[in-house]
PDB file of C-alpha atoms in Angstrom:
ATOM      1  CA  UNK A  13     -25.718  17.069  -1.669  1.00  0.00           C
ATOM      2  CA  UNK A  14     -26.598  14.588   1.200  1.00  0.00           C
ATOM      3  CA  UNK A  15     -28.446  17.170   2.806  1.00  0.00           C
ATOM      4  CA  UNK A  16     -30.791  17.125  -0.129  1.00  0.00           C
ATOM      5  CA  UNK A  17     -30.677  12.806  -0.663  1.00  0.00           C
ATOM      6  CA  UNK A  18     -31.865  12.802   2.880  1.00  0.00           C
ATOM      7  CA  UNK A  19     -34.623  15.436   2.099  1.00  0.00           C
ATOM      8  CA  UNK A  20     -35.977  13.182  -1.160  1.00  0.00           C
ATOM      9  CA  UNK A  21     -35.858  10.108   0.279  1.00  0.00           C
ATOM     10  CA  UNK A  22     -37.772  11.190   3.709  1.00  0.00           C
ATOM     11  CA  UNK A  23     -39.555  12.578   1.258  1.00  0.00           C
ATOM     12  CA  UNK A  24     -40.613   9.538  -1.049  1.00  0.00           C
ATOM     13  CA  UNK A  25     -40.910   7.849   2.476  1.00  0.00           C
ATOM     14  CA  UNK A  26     -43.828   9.787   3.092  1.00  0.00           C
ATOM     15  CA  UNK A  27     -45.341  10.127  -0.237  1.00  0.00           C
ATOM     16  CA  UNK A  28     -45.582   6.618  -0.336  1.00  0.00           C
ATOM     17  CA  UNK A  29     -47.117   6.077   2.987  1.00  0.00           C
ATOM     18  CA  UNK A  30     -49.846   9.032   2.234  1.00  0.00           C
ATOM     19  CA  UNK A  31     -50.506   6.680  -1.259  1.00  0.00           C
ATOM     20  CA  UNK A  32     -51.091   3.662   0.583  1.00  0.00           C
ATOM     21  CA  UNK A  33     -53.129   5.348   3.491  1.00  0.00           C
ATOM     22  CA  UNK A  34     -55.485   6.761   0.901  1.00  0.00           C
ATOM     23  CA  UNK A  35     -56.385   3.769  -0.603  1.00  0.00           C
ATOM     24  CA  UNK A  36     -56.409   1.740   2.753  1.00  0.00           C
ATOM     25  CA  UNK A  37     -56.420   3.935   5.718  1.00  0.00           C
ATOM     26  CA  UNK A  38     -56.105   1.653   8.140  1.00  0.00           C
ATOM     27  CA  UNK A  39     -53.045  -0.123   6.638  1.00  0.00           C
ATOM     28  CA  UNK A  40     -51.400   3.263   5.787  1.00  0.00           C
ATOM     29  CA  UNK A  41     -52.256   4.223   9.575  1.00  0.00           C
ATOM     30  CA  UNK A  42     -50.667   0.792  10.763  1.00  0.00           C
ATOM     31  CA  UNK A  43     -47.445   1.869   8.160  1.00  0.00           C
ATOM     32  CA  UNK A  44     -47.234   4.960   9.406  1.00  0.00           C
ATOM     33  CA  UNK A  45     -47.144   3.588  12.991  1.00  0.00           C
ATOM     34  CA  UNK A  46     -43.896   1.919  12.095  1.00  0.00           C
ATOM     35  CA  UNK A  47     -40.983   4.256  13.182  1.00  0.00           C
ATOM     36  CA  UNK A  48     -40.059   5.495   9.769  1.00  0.00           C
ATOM     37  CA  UNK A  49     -38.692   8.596  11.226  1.00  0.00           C
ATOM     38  CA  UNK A  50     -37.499   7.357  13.950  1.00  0.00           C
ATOM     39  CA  UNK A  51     -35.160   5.039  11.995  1.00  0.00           C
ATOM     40  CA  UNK A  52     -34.772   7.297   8.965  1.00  0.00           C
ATOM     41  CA  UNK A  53     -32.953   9.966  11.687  1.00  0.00           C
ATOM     42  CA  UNK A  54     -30.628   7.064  13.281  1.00  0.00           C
ATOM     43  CA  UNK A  55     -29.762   6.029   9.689  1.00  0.00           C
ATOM     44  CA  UNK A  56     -28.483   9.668   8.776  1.00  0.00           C
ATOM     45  CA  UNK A  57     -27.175  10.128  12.190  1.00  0.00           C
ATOM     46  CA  UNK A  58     -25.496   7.252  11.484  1.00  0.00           C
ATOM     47  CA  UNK A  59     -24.279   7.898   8.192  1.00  0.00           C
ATOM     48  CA  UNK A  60     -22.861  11.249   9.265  1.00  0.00           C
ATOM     49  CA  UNK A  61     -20.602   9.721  11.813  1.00  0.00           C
ATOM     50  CA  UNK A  62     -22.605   9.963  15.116  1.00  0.00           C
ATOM     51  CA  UNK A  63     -21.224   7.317  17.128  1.00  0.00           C
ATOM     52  CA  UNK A  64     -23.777   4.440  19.216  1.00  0.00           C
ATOM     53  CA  UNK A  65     -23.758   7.217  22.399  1.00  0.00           C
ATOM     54  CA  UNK A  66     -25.360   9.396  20.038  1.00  0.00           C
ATOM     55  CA  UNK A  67     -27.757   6.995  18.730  1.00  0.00           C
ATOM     56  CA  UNK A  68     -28.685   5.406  21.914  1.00  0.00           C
ATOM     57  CA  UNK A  69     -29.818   9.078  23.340  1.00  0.00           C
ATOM     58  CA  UNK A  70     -31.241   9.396  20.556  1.00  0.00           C
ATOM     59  CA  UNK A  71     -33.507   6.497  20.751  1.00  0.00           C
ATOM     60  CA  UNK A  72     -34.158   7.089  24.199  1.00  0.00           C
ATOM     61  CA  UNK A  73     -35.308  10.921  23.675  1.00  0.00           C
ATOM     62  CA  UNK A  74     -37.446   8.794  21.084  1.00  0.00           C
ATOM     63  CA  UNK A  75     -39.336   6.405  23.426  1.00  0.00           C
ATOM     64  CA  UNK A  76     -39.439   9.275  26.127  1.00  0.00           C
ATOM     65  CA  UNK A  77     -42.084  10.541  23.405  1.00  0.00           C
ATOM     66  CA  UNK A  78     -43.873   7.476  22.813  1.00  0.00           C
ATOM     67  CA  UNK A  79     -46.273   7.892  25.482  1.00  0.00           C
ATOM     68  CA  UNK A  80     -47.541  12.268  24.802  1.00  0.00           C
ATOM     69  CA  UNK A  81     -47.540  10.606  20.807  1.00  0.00           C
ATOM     70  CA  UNK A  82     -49.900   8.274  21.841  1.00  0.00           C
ATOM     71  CA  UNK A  83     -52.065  10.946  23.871  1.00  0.00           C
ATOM     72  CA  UNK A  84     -51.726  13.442  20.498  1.00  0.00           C
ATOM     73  CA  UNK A  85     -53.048  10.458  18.206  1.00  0.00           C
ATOM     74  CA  UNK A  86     -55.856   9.408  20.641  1.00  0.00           C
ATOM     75  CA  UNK A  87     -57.304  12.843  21.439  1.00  0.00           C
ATOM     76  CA  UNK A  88     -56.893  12.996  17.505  1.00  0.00           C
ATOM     77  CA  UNK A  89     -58.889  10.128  16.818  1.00  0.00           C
ATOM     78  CA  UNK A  90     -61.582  11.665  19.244  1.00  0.00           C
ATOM     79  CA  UNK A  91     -61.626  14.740  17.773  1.00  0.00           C
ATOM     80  CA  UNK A  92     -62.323  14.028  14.493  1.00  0.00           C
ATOM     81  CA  UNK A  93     -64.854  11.034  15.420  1.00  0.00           C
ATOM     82  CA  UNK A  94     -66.890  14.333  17.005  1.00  0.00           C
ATOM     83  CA  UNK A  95     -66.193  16.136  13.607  1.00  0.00           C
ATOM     84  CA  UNK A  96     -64.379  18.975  14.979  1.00  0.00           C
ATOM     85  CA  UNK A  97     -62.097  20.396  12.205  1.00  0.00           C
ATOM     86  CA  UNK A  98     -58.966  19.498  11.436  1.00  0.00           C
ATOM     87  CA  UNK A  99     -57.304  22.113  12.654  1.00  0.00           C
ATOM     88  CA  UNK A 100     -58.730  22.143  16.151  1.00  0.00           C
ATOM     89  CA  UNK A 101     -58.414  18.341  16.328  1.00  0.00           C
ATOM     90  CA  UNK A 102     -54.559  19.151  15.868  1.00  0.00           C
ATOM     91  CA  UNK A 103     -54.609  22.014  18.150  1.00  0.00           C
ATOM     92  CA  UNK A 104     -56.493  19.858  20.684  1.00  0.00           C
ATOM     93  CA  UNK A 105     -53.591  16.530  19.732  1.00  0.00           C
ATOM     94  CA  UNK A 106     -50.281  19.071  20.260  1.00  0.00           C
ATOM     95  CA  UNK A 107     -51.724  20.544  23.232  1.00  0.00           C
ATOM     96  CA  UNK A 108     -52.298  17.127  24.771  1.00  0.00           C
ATOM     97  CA  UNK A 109     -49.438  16.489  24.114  1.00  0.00           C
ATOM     98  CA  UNK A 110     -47.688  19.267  25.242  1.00  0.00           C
ATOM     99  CA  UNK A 111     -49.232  18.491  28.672  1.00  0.00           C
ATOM    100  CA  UNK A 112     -48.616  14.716  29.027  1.00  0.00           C
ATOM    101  CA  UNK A 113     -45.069  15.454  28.470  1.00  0.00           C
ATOM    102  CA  UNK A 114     -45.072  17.929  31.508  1.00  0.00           C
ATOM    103  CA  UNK A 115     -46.635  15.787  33.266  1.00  0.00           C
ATOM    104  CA  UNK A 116     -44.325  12.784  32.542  1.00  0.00           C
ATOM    105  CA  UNK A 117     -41.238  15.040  33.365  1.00  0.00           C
ATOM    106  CA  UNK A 118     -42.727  16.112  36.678  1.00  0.00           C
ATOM    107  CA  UNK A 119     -43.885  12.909  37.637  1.00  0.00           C
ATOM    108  CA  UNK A 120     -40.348  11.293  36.852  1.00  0.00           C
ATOM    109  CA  UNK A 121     -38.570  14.343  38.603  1.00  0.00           C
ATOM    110  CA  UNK A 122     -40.396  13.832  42.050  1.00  0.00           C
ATOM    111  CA  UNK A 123     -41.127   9.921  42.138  1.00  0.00           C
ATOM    112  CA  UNK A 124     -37.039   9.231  40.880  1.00  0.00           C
ATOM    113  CA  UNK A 125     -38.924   6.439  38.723  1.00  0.00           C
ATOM    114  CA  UNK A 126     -36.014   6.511  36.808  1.00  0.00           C
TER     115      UNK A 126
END
């Protein structure tokens, strides 16, 4: 039964986003910018039990991401501004970002930035 609250709320979540983002893109772009998933998943992870260990990794594995998410929305943006299709421009986005996080993880490996 939770399993399926979780799934209808997400749900409505993003319904309602979509809504808003069709009548005023760029506020529905600036909503969906907000870490709804982000904080959706530590909510359930939290209401499940997982303990603040498990919630901090969590929300570090999150803003690990941040940065190929950006490169996926920009090459997006740039995409569709040339009016390639859809599908490409999400090709194009994932394999961006697919990249940037090697990238990152090689770059982190050899420099010890972290």
């Amino acid at each position: 039964m939770f399993v399926v609250m979780k799934i209808l709320v997400s749900a409505i979540a993003i319904g309602i986003v979509s809504e808003i983002a069709k009548r005023f893109p760029v506020y529905g772009g600036i909503i969906a910018a907000l870490p709804l998933v982000s904080l959706l998943s530590i909510f359930w992870l939290y209401l499940q039990g997982e303990g603040n260990t498990t919630l901090g990794k969590f929300a570090l594995g999150v803003l690990w991401g941040f940065p190929a998410t950006a490169v996926l929305l920009l090459i997006l943006y740039l995409s569709l501004k040339q009016s390639l299709p859809l599908a490409v421009s999400f090709g194009l986005g994932v394999a961006g970002w697919g990249i940037f996080l090697l990238i990152q993880d090689v770059v982190i490996k050899n420099w010890n930035v972290f």
